[in-house]
PDB file of C-alpha atoms and ligand atoms in Angstrom:
ATOM      1  CA  MET J   1     -13.427 -22.156   2.045  1.00 97.00           C
ATOM      2  CA  LEU J   2     -12.408 -21.727   5.696  1.00 98.00           C
ATOM      3  CA  ARG J   3     -15.376 -20.472   7.701  1.00 98.00           C
ATOM      4  CA  LEU J   4     -14.516 -18.266  10.695  1.00 98.00           C
ATOM      5  CA  GLY J   5     -16.691 -17.463  13.690  1.00 98.00           C
ATOM      6  CA  VAL J   6     -15.274 -14.459  15.553  1.00 98.00           C
ATOM      7  CA  LEU J   7     -16.061 -13.849  19.234  1.00 98.00           C
ATOM      8  CA  VAL J   8     -15.683 -10.267  20.467  1.00 98.00           C
ATOM      9  CA  SER J   9     -16.442  -8.020  23.434  1.00 98.00           C
ATOM     10  CA  GLY J  10     -15.138  -4.623  22.403  1.00 96.00           C
ATOM     11  CA  GLY J  11     -13.790  -2.419  19.698  1.00 96.00           C
ATOM     12  CA  GLY J  12     -12.927  -5.165  17.271  1.00 98.00           C
ATOM     13  CA  SER J  13      -9.670  -3.811  15.869  1.00 98.00           C
ATOM     14  CA  ASN J  14      -8.355  -7.366  15.547  1.00 98.00           C
ATOM     15  CA  LEU J  15     -11.581  -8.347  13.776  1.00 98.00           C
ATOM     16  CA  GLN J  16     -10.933  -5.437  11.408  1.00 98.00           C
ATOM     17  CA  ALA J  17      -7.346  -6.577  10.782  1.00 98.00           C
ATOM     18  CA  ILE J  18      -8.698 -10.040   9.901  1.00 98.00           C
ATOM     19  CA  LEU J  19     -11.390  -8.616   7.593  1.00 98.00           C
ATOM     20  CA  ASN J  20      -8.734  -6.461   5.897  1.00 98.00           C
ATOM     21  CA  GLY J  21      -6.465  -9.500   5.550  1.00 98.00           C
ATOM     22  CA  ILE J  22      -9.246 -11.439   3.828  1.00 98.00           C
ATOM     23  CA  GLN J  23     -10.087  -8.505   1.556  1.00 97.00           C
ATOM     24  CA  GLU J  24      -6.443  -7.964   0.602  1.00 97.00           C
ATOM     25  CA  GLY J  25      -5.924 -11.661  -0.096  1.00 97.00           C
ATOM     26  CA  ILE J  26      -3.365 -12.092   2.703  1.00 96.00           C
ATOM     27  CA  ILE J  27      -5.755 -14.660   4.207  1.00 98.00           C
ATOM     28  CA  PRO J  28      -6.767 -16.836   1.257  1.00 98.00           C
ATOM     29  CA  ASN J  29      -9.970 -18.797   0.786  1.00 97.00           C
ATOM     30  CA  THR J  30     -11.508 -17.616   4.069  1.00 98.00           C
ATOM     31  CA  LYS J  31     -14.761 -15.992   5.124  1.00 98.00           C
ATOM     32  CA  VAL J  32     -16.044 -14.558   8.424  1.00 98.00           C
ATOM     33  CA  VAL J  33     -19.483 -16.154   8.652  1.00 98.00           C
ATOM     34  CA  THR J  34     -20.538 -14.736  12.012  1.00 98.00           C
ATOM     35  CA  VAL J  35     -19.417 -12.280  14.702  1.00 98.00           C
ATOM     36  CA  ILE J  36     -20.691 -12.964  18.216  1.00 98.00           C
ATOM     37  CA  SER J  37     -20.461 -10.637  21.218  1.00 98.00           C
ATOM     38  CA  ASN J  38     -21.198 -11.163  24.899  1.00 98.00           C
ATOM     39  CA  LYS J  39     -21.678  -7.395  25.242  1.00 98.00           C
ATOM     40  CA  PRO J  40     -24.330  -5.274  23.521  1.00 97.00           C
ATOM     41  CA  TYR J  41     -23.651  -2.244  21.299  1.00 96.00           C
ATOM     42  CA  VAL J  42     -19.910  -2.869  20.919  1.00 98.00           C
ATOM     43  CA  TYR J  43     -18.152  -1.397  17.902  1.00 98.00           C
ATOM     44  CA  ALA J  44     -16.995  -4.837  16.776  1.00 98.00           C
ATOM     45  CA  LEU J  45     -20.661  -5.712  16.015  1.00 98.00           C
ATOM     46  CA  GLU J  46     -21.022  -2.458  14.122  1.00 98.00           C
ATOM     47  CA  ARG J  47     -17.970  -3.311  11.983  1.00 98.00           C
ATOM     48  CA  ALA J  48     -19.562  -6.654  11.089  1.00 98.00           C
ATOM     49  CA  LYS J  49     -22.912  -5.031  10.333  1.00 97.00           C
ATOM     50  CA  GLN J  50     -21.279  -2.472   8.030  1.00 97.00           C
ATOM     51  CA  GLN J  51     -19.778  -5.294   6.007  1.00 96.00           C
ATOM     52  CA  GLY J  52     -23.034  -7.242   5.844  1.00 97.00           C
ATOM     53  CA  ILE J  53     -21.694 -10.020   8.083  1.00 98.00           C
ATOM     54  CA  ASP J  54     -24.045 -11.946  10.363  1.00 98.00           C
ATOM     55  CA  GLN J  55     -23.668 -10.507  13.879  1.00 97.00           C
ATOM     56  CA  PHE J  56     -25.226 -11.536  17.112  1.00 96.00           C
ATOM     57  CA  TYR J  57     -25.292 -10.395  20.753  1.00 98.00           C
ATOM     58  CA  PHE J  58     -25.586 -13.374  23.085  1.00 98.00           C
ATOM     59  CA  ASP J  59     -26.660 -12.032  26.480  1.00 98.00           C
ATOM     60  CA  PRO J  60     -25.184 -14.139  29.316  1.00 97.00           C
ATOM     61  CA  ALA J  61     -28.059 -13.028  31.583  1.00 97.00           C
ATOM     62  CA  SER J  62     -30.537 -14.894  29.351  1.00 98.00           C
ATOM     63  CA  TYR J  63     -29.047 -18.284  30.251  1.00 98.00           C
ATOM     64  CA  PRO J  64     -29.401 -20.083  33.589  1.00 98.00           C
ATOM     65  CA  THR J  65     -25.808 -21.317  33.769  1.00 97.00           C
ATOM     66  CA  ARG J  66     -22.413 -20.739  32.208  1.00 96.00           C
ATOM     67  CA  GLU J  67     -22.658 -24.182  30.596  1.00 97.00           C
ATOM     68  CA  ALA J  68     -26.010 -23.303  29.007  1.00 98.00           C
ATOM     69  CA  TYR J  69     -24.523 -20.104  27.604  1.00 98.00           C
ATOM     70  CA  ASP J  70     -21.479 -21.884  26.215  1.00 98.00           C
ATOM     71  CA  GLN J  71     -23.718 -24.551  24.670  1.00 98.00           C
ATOM     72  CA  ALA J  72     -25.817 -21.881  22.965  1.00 98.00           C
ATOM     73  CA  LEU J  73     -22.602 -20.500  21.420  1.00 98.00           C
ATOM     74  CA  VAL J  74     -21.480 -23.982  20.323  1.00 98.00           C
ATOM     75  CA  ASP J  75     -24.883 -24.668  18.761  1.00 98.00           C
ATOM     76  CA  TYR J  76     -24.892 -21.369  16.916  1.00 98.00           C
ATOM     77  CA  LEU J  77     -21.316 -21.765  15.650  1.00 98.00           C
ATOM     78  CA  ASN J  78     -22.137 -25.276  14.450  1.00 98.00           C
ATOM     79  CA  LYS J  79     -25.308 -24.048  12.792  1.00 98.00           C
ATOM     80  CA  LYS J  80     -23.178 -21.544  10.886  1.00 98.00           C
ATOM     81  CA  GLU J  81     -20.773 -24.393   9.992  1.00 98.00           C
ATOM     82  CA  VAL J  82     -17.790 -22.615  11.527  1.00 98.00           C
ATOM     83  CA  ASP J  83     -14.445 -24.375  10.990  1.00 98.00           C
ATOM     84  CA  LEU J  84     -12.274 -22.135  13.161  1.00 98.00           C
ATOM     85  CA  VAL J  85     -13.307 -20.033  16.168  1.00 98.00           C
ATOM     86  CA  ILE J  86     -11.406 -16.772  16.556  1.00 99.00           C
ATOM     87  CA  LEU J  87     -11.338 -15.064  19.946  1.00 98.00           C
ATOM     88  CA  ALA J  88     -10.681 -11.407  19.209  1.00 98.00           C
ATOM     89  CA  GLY J  89     -10.839  -9.557  22.502  1.00 96.00           C
ATOM     90  CA  PHE J  90     -13.531 -11.883  23.882  1.00 97.00           C
ATOM     91  CA  MET J  91     -13.561 -11.056  27.599  1.00 94.00           C
ATOM     92  CA  ARG J  92     -15.234 -14.149  28.961  1.00 94.00           C
ATOM     93  CA  VAL J  93     -13.803 -17.482  30.024  1.00 92.00           C
ATOM     94  CA  LEU J  94     -15.130 -20.391  27.978  1.00 96.00           C
ATOM     95  CA  GLY J  95     -15.800 -23.660  29.774  1.00 97.00           C
ATOM     96  CA  GLU J  96     -14.365 -27.089  29.026  1.00 97.00           C
ATOM     97  CA  ASN J  97     -17.394 -28.158  26.996  1.00 97.00           C
ATOM     98  CA  PHE J  98     -16.914 -25.279  24.611  1.00 98.00           C
ATOM     99  CA  ILE J  99     -13.178 -25.965  24.265  1.00 98.00           C
ATOM    100  CA  HIS J 100     -13.742 -29.686  23.704  1.00 98.00           C
ATOM    101  CA  SER J 101     -16.338 -28.907  21.033  1.00 98.00           C
ATOM    102  CA  PHE J 102     -13.617 -27.324  18.866  1.00 98.00           C
ATOM    103  CA  PRO J 103     -10.363 -29.183  19.595  1.00 95.00           C
ATOM    104  CA  ASN J 104      -7.405 -27.195  18.206  1.00 95.00           C
ATOM    105  CA  ARG J 105      -9.952 -25.154  16.324  1.00 98.00           C
ATOM    106  CA  ILE J 106     -10.016 -22.091  18.598  1.00 98.00           C
ATOM    107  CA  MET J 107      -7.410 -19.331  18.317  1.00 98.00           C
ATOM    108  CA  ASN J 108      -6.792 -16.460  20.722  1.00 98.00           C
ATOM    109  CA  ILE J 109      -4.547 -13.429  20.727  1.00 98.00           C
ATOM    110  CA  HIS J 110      -2.887 -12.277  23.922  1.00 98.00           C
ATOM    111  CA  PRO J 111      -1.089  -8.926  24.167  1.00 98.00           C
ATOM    112  CA  SER J 112       2.194 -10.178  25.688  1.00 98.00           C
ATOM    113  CA  LEU J 113       4.907 -12.688  24.955  1.00 98.00           C
ATOM    114  CA  ILE J 114       3.471 -15.824  26.617  1.00 98.00           C
ATOM    115  CA  PRO J 115       4.451 -17.232  29.141  1.00 98.00           C
ATOM    116  CA  SER J 116       5.130 -13.724  30.501  1.00 98.00           C
ATOM    117  CA  PHE J 117       2.288 -11.538  31.718  1.00 98.00           C
ATOM    118  CA  CYS J 118      -0.487 -14.000  30.993  1.00 98.00           C
ATOM    119  CA  GLY J 119      -2.966 -16.170  32.835  1.00 96.00           C
ATOM    120  CA  LYS J 120      -5.633 -15.218  35.315  1.00 94.00           C
ATOM    121  CA  GLY J 121      -6.023 -11.480  35.831  1.00 95.00           C
ATOM    122  CA  TYR J 122      -3.872 -10.496  32.861  1.00 97.00           C
ATOM    123  CA  TYR J 123      -6.222  -8.927  30.363  1.00 95.00           C
ATOM    124  CA  GLY J 124      -6.594  -5.585  28.588  1.00 94.00           C
ATOM    125  CA  LEU J 125      -4.580  -2.697  30.002  1.00 97.00           C
ATOM    126  CA  LYS J 126      -3.607  -4.753  33.074  1.00 98.00           C
ATOM    127  CA  VAL J 127      -1.134  -6.663  30.900  1.00 98.00           C
ATOM    128  CA  HIS J 128       0.631  -3.496  29.799  1.00 98.00           C
ATOM    129  CA  GLU J 129       0.583  -2.020  33.324  1.00 98.00           C
ATOM    130  CA  ALA J 130       2.310  -5.170  34.580  1.00 98.00           C
ATOM    131  CA  VAL J 131       4.882  -5.036  31.772  1.00 98.00           C
ATOM    132  CA  LEU J 132       5.750  -1.421  32.651  1.00 98.00           C
ATOM    133  CA  SER J 133       5.946  -1.976  36.393  1.00 98.00           C
ATOM    134  CA  TYR J 134       8.178  -5.035  35.943  1.00 98.00           C
ATOM    135  CA  GLY J 135      10.523  -3.022  33.763  1.00 98.00           C
ATOM    136  CA  VAL J 136      10.973  -5.488  30.898  1.00 98.00           C
ATOM    137  CA  LYS J 137      12.387  -3.896  27.748  1.00 98.00           C
ATOM    138  CA  ILE J 138      10.594  -6.126  25.258  1.00 98.00           C
ATOM    139  CA  THR J 139       6.967  -7.194  25.126  1.00 98.00           C
ATOM    140  CA  GLY J 140       4.760  -8.262  22.215  1.00 98.00           C
ATOM    141  CA  ALA J 141       1.822 -10.443  21.291  1.00 98.00           C
ATOM    142  CA  THR J 142       1.071 -14.152  20.980  1.00 98.00           C
ATOM    143  CA  VAL J 143      -1.435 -16.080  18.881  1.00 98.00           C
ATOM    144  CA  HIS J 144      -2.170 -19.492  20.339  1.00 98.00           C
ATOM    145  CA  PHE J 145      -4.642 -22.325  20.193  1.00 98.00           C
ATOM    146  CA  VAL J 146      -7.001 -22.375  23.138  1.00 98.00           C
ATOM    147  CA  ASP J 147      -6.973 -25.248  25.594  1.00 97.00           C
ATOM    148  CA  THR J 148      -8.752 -25.510  28.936  1.00 95.00           C
ATOM    149  CA  GLY J 149      -6.177 -23.362  30.766  1.00 96.00           C
ATOM    150  CA  THR J 150      -5.884 -19.582  30.642  1.00 95.00           C
ATOM    151  CA  ASP J 151      -3.387 -18.575  27.931  1.00 97.00           C
ATOM    152  CA  THR J 152      -1.740 -22.021  28.119  1.00 97.00           C
ATOM    153  CA  GLY J 153      -2.501 -23.492  24.692  1.00 98.00           C
ATOM    154  CA  PRO J 154       0.022 -24.261  21.921  1.00 98.00           C
ATOM    155  CA  ILE J 155       1.721 -21.116  20.608  1.00 98.00           C
ATOM    156  CA  ILE J 156       1.328 -20.411  16.884  1.00 98.00           C
ATOM    157  CA  LEU J 157       3.053 -17.061  16.343  1.00 98.00           C
ATOM    158  CA  GLN J 158       4.696 -14.371  18.458  1.00 98.00           C
ATOM    159  CA  LYS J 159       6.045 -10.932  17.667  1.00 98.00           C
ATOM    160  CA  ALA J 160       8.216  -8.745  19.876  1.00 98.00           C
ATOM    161  CA  VAL J 161       7.680  -5.014  20.428  1.00 98.00           C
ATOM    162  CA  PRO J 162      10.040  -2.659  22.296  1.00 98.00           C
ATOM    163  CA  VAL J 163       9.006  -1.056  25.586  1.00 98.00           C
ATOM    164  CA  LEU J 164      10.068   2.599  25.704  1.00 98.00           C
ATOM    165  CA  GLU J 165      10.877   4.590  28.840  1.00 97.00           C
ATOM    166  CA  GLU J 166       8.174   7.191  28.272  1.00 98.00           C
ATOM    167  CA  ASP J 167       5.427   4.596  27.650  1.00 98.00           C
ATOM    168  CA  THR J 168       2.106   4.677  29.433  1.00 98.00           C
ATOM    169  CA  PRO J 169      -0.041   1.508  29.451  1.00 98.00           C
ATOM    170  CA  GLU J 170      -2.254   3.083  26.764  1.00 98.00           C
ATOM    171  CA  ILE J 171       0.667   4.016  24.494  1.00 98.00           C
ATOM    172  CA  LEU J 172       2.210   0.573  24.888  1.00 98.00           C
ATOM    173  CA  GLN J 173      -1.134  -1.136  24.209  1.00 98.00           C
ATOM    174  CA  LYS J 174      -1.456   0.834  20.968  1.00 98.00           C
ATOM    175  CA  ARG J 175       2.069  -0.087  19.841  1.00 98.00           C
ATOM    176  CA  VAL J 176       1.535  -3.776  20.641  1.00 98.00           C
ATOM    177  CA  MET J 177      -1.702  -3.751  18.643  1.00 98.00           C
ATOM    178  CA  GLU J 178      -0.306  -1.901  15.634  1.00 98.00           C
ATOM    179  CA  GLU J 179       3.081  -3.594  15.429  1.00 98.00           C
ATOM    180  CA  ALA J 180       2.204  -7.088  16.596  1.00 98.00           C
ATOM    181  CA  GLU J 181      -1.454  -8.080  17.046  1.00 98.00           C
ATOM    182  CA  TRP J 182      -2.823  -6.766  13.745  1.00 98.00           C
ATOM    183  CA  LYS J 183       0.033  -8.456  11.907  1.00 98.00           C
ATOM    184  CA  ILE J 184       0.296 -11.886  13.508  1.00 98.00           C
ATOM    185  CA  TYR J 185      -3.411 -12.659  13.866  1.00 98.00           C
ATOM    186  CA  PRO J 186      -4.141 -12.435  10.115  1.00 98.00           C
ATOM    187  CA  LYS J 187      -0.874 -14.293   9.446  1.00 98.00           C
ATOM    188  CA  ALA J 188      -1.764 -17.172  11.804  1.00 98.00           C
ATOM    189  CA  ILE J 189      -5.197 -17.534  10.213  1.00 98.00           C
ATOM    190  CA  ALA J 190      -3.599 -17.450   6.751  1.00 98.00           C
ATOM    191  CA  LEU J 191      -1.261 -20.291   7.757  1.00 98.00           C
ATOM    192  CA  TYR J 192      -4.237 -22.295   9.017  1.00 98.00           C
ATOM    193  CA  ALA J 193      -6.225 -21.599   5.839  1.00 98.00           C
ATOM    194  CA  GLN J 194      -3.294 -22.827   3.755  1.00 97.00           C
ATOM    195  CA  GLY J 195      -2.922 -26.038   5.778  1.00 97.00           C
ATOM    196  CA  LYS J 196       0.480 -24.858   6.991  1.00 97.00           C
ATOM    197  CA  ILE J 197      -0.072 -25.565  10.676  1.00 98.00           C
ATOM    198  CA  LYS J 198       0.861 -28.893  12.214  1.00 97.00           C
ATOM    199  CA  ILE J 199       0.408 -29.552  15.944  1.00 97.00           C
ATOM    200  CA  GLU J 200       2.662 -32.074  17.680  1.00 96.00           C
ATOM    201  CA  GLY J 201       1.718 -32.204  21.350  1.00 93.00           C
ATOM    202  CA  ARG J 202       2.024 -28.597  22.403  1.00 95.00           C
ATOM    203  CA  ILE J 203       4.456 -27.716  19.619  1.00 98.00           C
ATOM    204  CA  VAL J 204       3.048 -25.933  16.580  1.00 98.00           C
ATOM    205  CA  LYS J 205       5.029 -26.234  13.351  1.00 97.00           C
ATOM    206  CA  THR J 206       4.439 -23.840  10.482  1.00 96.00           C
ATOM    207  CA  ASP J 207       7.557 -24.531   8.487  1.00 83.00           C
ATOM    208  CA  PHE J 208       7.506 -28.135   7.343  1.00 81.00           C
TER     209      PHE J 208
HETATM  210  C1  GRF W   1      -6.493  -6.911  22.280  1.00 66.01           C
HETATM  211  O1  GRF W   1      -5.478  -6.252  22.969  1.00 66.01           O
HETATM  212  C2  GRF W   1      -6.313  -8.394  22.425  1.00 66.01           C
HETATM  213  O2  GRF W   1      -4.993  -8.792  22.458  1.00 66.01           O
HETATM  214  C3  GRF W   1      -6.973  -8.653  23.733  1.00 66.01           C
HETATM  215  O3  GRF W   1      -8.079  -7.802  23.763  1.00 66.01           O
HETATM  216  C4  GRF W   1      -7.849  -6.666  22.921  1.00 66.01           C
HETATM  217  C5  GRF W   1      -8.964  -6.603  21.923  1.00 66.01           C
HETATM  218  O4  GRF W   1      -8.978  -5.459  21.148  1.00 66.01           O
HETATM  219  N1  GRF W   1      -7.251 -10.066  23.885  1.00 66.01           N
HETATM  220  P1  GRF W   1      -9.957  -5.331  19.895  1.00 66.01           P
HETATM  221  O5  GRF W   1     -11.386  -5.518  20.391  1.00 66.01           O
HETATM  222  O6  GRF W   1      -9.576  -6.367  18.886  1.00 66.01           O
HETATM  223  O7  GRF W   1      -9.742  -3.933  19.376  1.00 66.01           O
END
């Protein structure tokens, strides 16, 4: 049984897509054992609570340093015997110690086709605003392993989504979520659960 720890900061629609994937059997032999937020009262925690899943708000203000906060997360995830850490809209940079505690065992989803519109400053609606002002005709989403850079880790899956002339950042964000994020995140976790992911340097192979 693959044990997931999901880190969130907001609405948790990707968390929901993962829970649905597990329930529908698309993600086999997998369980979400804890959902952790760095923000209080977010709907993602409510979703976990409704399903009887352990959920926890870790308040950054209760820790003296960033390292202490990250260590508290590592300790808790280890206590829950988490195999794979899933960042699902977690809006906080994790330090090197956290990353090194779970080598190639942290996944993230980014709402663009990496390496476009990613890195420092590209988060949430800002990504979609940048896509629209650049005028690209295709965007999408990327699931990748997390390394110590921002959005630089090995890419697992990507899915393209068209940009339409009448799009606003909000409309585009919704399309990218519905047509890409909620599909490829469960799929990437399913591949991992089935042992179908092989990492060679920064190249991820899923078809071997
Ligand atoms: C998603 O767009 C995700 O790609 C980004 O943050 C957003 C989270 O949304 N990293 P939700 O909390 O899963 O609804």
